[in-house]
PDB file of C-alpha atoms in Angstrom:
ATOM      1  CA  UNK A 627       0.000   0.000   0.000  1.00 75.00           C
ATOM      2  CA  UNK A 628       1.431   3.459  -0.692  1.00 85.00           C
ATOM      3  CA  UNK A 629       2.311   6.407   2.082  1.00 87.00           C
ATOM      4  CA  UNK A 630      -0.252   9.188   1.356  1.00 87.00           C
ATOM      5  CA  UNK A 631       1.852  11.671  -0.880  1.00 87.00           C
ATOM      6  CA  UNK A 632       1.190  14.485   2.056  1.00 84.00           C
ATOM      7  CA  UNK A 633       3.116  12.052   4.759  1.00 89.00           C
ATOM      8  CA  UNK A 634       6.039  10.836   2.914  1.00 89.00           C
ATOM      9  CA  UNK A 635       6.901  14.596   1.801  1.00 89.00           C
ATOM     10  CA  UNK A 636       7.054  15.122   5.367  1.00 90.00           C
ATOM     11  CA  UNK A 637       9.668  12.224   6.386  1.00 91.00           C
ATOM     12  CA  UNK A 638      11.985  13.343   3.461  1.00 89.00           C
ATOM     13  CA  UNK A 639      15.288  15.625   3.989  1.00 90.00           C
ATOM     14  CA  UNK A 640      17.474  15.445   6.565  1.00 91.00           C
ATOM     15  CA  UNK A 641      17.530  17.693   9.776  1.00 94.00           C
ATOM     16  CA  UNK A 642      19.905  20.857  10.097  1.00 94.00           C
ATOM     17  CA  UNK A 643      21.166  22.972  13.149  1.00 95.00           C
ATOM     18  CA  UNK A 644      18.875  25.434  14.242  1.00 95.00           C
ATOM     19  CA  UNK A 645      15.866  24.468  12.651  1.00 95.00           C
ATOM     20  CA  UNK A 646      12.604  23.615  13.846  1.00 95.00           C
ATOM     21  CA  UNK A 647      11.403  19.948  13.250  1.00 95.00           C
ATOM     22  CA  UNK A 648       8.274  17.654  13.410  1.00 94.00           C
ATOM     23  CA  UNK A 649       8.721  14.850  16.367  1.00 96.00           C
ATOM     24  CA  UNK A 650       7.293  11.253  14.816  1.00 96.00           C
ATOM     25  CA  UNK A 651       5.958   8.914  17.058  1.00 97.00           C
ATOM     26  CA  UNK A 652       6.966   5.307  16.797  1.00 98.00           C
ATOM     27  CA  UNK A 653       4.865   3.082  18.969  1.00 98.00           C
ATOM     28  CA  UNK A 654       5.209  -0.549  19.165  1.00 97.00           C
ATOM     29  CA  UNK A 655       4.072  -3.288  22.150  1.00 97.00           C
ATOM     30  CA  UNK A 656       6.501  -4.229  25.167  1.00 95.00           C
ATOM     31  CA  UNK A 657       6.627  -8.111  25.760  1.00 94.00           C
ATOM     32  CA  UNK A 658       4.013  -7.221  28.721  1.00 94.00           C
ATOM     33  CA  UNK A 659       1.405  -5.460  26.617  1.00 95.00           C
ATOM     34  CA  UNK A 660       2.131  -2.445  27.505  1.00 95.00           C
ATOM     35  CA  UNK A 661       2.405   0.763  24.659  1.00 96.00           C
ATOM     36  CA  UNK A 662       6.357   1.814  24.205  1.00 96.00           C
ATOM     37  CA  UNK A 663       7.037   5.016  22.313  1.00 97.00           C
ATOM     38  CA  UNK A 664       9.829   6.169  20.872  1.00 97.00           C
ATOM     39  CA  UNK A 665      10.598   9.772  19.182  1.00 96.00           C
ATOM     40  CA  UNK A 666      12.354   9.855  16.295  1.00 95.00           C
ATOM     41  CA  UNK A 667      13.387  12.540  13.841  1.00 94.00           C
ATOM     42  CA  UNK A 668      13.736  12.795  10.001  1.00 94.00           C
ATOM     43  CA  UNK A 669      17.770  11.932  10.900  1.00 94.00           C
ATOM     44  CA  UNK A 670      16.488   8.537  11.913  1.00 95.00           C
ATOM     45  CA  UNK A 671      13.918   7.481   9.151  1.00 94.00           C
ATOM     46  CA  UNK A 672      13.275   7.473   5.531  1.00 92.00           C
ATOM     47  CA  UNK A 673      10.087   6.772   3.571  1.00 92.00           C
ATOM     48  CA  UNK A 674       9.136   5.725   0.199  1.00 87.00           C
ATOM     49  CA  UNK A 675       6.182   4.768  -1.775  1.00 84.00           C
ATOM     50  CA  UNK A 676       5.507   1.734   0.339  1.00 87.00           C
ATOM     51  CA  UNK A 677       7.963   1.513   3.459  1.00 93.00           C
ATOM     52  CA  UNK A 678       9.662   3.496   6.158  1.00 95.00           C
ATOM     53  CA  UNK A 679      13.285   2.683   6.853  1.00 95.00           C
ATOM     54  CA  UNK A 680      14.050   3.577  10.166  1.00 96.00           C
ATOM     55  CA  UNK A 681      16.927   3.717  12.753  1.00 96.00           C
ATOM     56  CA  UNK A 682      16.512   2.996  16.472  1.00 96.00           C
ATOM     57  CA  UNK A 683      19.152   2.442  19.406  1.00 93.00           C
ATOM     58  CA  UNK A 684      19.534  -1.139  20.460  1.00 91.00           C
ATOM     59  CA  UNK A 685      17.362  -1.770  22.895  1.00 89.00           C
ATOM     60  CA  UNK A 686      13.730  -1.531  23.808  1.00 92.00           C
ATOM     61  CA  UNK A 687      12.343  -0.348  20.756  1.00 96.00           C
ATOM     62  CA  UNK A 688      14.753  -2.638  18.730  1.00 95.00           C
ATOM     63  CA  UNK A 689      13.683  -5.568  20.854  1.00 96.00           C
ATOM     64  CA  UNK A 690       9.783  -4.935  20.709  1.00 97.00           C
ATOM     65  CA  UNK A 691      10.318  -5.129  16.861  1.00 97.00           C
ATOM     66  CA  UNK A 692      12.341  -7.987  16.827  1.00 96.00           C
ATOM     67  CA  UNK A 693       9.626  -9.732  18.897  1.00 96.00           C
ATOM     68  CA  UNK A 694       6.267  -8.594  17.546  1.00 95.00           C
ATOM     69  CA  UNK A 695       7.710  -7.566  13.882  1.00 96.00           C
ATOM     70  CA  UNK A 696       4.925  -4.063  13.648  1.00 97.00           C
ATOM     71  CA  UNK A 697       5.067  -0.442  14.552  1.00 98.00           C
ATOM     72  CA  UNK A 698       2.748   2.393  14.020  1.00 98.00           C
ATOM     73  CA  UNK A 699       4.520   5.556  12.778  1.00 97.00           C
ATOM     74  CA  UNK A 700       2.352   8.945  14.099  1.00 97.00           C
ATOM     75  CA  UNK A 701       2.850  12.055  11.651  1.00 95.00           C
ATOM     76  CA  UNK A 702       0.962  14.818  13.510  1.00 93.00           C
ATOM     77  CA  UNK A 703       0.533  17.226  11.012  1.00 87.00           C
ATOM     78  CA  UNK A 704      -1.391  20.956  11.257  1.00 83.00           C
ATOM     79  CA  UNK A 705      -4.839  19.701  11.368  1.00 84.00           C
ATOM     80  CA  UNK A 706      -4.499  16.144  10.916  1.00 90.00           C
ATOM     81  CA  UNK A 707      -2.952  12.807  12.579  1.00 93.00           C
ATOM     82  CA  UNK A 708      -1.463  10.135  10.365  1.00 94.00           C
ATOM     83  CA  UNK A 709      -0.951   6.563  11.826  1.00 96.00           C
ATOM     84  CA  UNK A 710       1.082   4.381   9.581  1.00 96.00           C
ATOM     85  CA  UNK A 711       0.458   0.644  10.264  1.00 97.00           C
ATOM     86  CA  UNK A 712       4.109  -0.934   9.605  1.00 97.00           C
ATOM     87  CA  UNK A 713       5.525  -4.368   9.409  1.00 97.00           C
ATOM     88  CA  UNK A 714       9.053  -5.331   9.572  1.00 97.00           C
ATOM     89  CA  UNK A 715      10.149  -6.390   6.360  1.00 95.00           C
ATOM     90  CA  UNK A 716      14.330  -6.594   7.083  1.00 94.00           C
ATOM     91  CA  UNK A 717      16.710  -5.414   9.741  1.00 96.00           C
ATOM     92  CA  UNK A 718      20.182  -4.335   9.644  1.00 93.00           C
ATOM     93  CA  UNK A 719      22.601  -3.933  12.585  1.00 92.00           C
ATOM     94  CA  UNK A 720      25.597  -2.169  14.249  1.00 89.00           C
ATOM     95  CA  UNK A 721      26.820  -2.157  17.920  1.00 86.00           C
ATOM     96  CA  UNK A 722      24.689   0.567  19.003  1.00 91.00           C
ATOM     97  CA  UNK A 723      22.096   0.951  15.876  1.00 94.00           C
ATOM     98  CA  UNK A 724      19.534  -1.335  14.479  1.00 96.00           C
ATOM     99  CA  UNK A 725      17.753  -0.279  11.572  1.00 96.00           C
ATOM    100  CA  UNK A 726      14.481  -1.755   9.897  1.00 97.00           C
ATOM    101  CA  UNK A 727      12.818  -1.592   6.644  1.00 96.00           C
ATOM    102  CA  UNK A 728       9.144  -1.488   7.901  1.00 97.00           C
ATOM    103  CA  UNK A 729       6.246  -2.223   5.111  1.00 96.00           C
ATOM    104  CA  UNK A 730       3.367  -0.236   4.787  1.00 94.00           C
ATOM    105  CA  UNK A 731       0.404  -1.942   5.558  1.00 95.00           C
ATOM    106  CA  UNK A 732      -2.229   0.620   6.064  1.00 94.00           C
ATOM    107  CA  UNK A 733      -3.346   3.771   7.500  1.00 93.00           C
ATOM    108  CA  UNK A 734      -5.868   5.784   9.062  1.00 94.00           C
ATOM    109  CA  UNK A 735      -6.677  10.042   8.557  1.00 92.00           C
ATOM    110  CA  UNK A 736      -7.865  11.540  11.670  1.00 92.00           C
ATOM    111  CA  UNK A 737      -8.682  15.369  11.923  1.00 89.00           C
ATOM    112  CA  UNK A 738     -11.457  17.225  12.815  1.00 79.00           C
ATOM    113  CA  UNK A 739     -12.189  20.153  10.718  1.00 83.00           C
ATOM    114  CA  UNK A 740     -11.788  23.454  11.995  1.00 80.00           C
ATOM    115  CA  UNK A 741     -10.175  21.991  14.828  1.00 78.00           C
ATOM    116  CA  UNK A 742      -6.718  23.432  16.483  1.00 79.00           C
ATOM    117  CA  UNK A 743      -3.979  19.888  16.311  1.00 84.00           C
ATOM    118  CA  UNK A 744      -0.504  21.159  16.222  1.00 88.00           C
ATOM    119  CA  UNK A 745       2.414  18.990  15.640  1.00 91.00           C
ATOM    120  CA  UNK A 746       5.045  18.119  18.469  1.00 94.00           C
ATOM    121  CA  UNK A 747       8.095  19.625  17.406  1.00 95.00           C
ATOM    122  CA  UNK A 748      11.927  20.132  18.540  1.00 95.00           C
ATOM    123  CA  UNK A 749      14.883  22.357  18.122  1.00 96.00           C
ATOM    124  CA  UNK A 750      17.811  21.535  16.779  1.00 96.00           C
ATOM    125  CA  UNK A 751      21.010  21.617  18.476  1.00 96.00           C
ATOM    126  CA  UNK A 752      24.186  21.603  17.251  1.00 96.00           C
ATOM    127  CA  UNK A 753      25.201  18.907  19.791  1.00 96.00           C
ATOM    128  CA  UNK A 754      22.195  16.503  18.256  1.00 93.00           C
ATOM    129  CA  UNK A 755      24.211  15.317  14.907  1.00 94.00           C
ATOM    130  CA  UNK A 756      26.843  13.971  16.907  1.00 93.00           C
ATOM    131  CA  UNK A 757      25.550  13.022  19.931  1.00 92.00           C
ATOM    132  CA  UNK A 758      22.646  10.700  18.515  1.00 91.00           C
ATOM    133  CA  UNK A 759      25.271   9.834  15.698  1.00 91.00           C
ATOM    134  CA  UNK A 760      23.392  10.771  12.514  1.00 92.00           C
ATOM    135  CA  UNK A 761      26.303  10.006  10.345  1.00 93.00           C
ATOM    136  CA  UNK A 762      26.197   6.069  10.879  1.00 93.00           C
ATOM    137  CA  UNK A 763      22.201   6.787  11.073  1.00 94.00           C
ATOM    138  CA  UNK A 764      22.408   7.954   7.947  1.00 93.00           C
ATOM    139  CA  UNK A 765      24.711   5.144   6.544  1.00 93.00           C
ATOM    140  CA  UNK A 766      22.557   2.286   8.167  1.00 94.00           C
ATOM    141  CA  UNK A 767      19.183   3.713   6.248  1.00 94.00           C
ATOM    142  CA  UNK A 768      21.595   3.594   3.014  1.00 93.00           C
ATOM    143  CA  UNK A 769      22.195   0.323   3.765  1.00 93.00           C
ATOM    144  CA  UNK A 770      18.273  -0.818   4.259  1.00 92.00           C
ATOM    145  CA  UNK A 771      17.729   1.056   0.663  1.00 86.00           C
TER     146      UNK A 771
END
């Protein structure tokens, strides 16, 4: 199934210092049930027609993948929330880094018209390339293409 055009603009590009960017939800299932979020920024995913590559620290998010194999990816949007129903179609690995090529299964719209949804957003730093290591981020998703 394809990423709605108006999503998959969103996840394209890469970050840079001092700019203000969209926080994306991925939400999988810990082994006891229980919701497990983790926030993510265009450094850490990639999206084409049909599936999200994404990078996430080894580790709780990494595991809960491993285990279940699906995600849902939340682009919050002005005016309207996108949840991306993924499943993991391969997975790539370094010490610290595992990255995913997720298939898109489905989605689901949800806005209310006229109604006031901002995005959750972030600020750039210049420590943030280096200290969440976008350059082997960045290699990893190459990798997964």
């Amino acid at each position: 199934m394809q990423i709605p055009p108006e999503v998959a603009g969103l996840l394209q590009g890469i970050p840079t210092v001092g700019s203000t960017e969209l926080v994306l939800q991925l939400l999988t299932v810990d082994a006891d049930g229980s919701p497990h979020v983790c926030l993510l920024s265009r450094a850490q995913l990639v999206a084409d027609d049909s599936a999200v590559r994404v990078v996430v620290y080894a580790g709780g998010t990494a595991a809960n993948l491993d285990r279940d194999g699906r995600a849902t990816l939340v682009v919050v949007t002005d005016g309207a929330a996108y949840y991306l129903h993924l499943a993991v179609d391969r997975r790539e690995a370094t010490d610290s880094l595992v990255g995913y090529t997720l298939a898109h299964r489905r989605y689901k719209r949800d806005a209310v018209p006229g109604s006031e949804l901002r995005p959750m957003t972030y600020h750039v730093t210049p420590e943030m390339p280096g200290s969440e290591d976008w350059p082997t981020t960045r290699q990893l998703l190459a990798r997964l293409a």
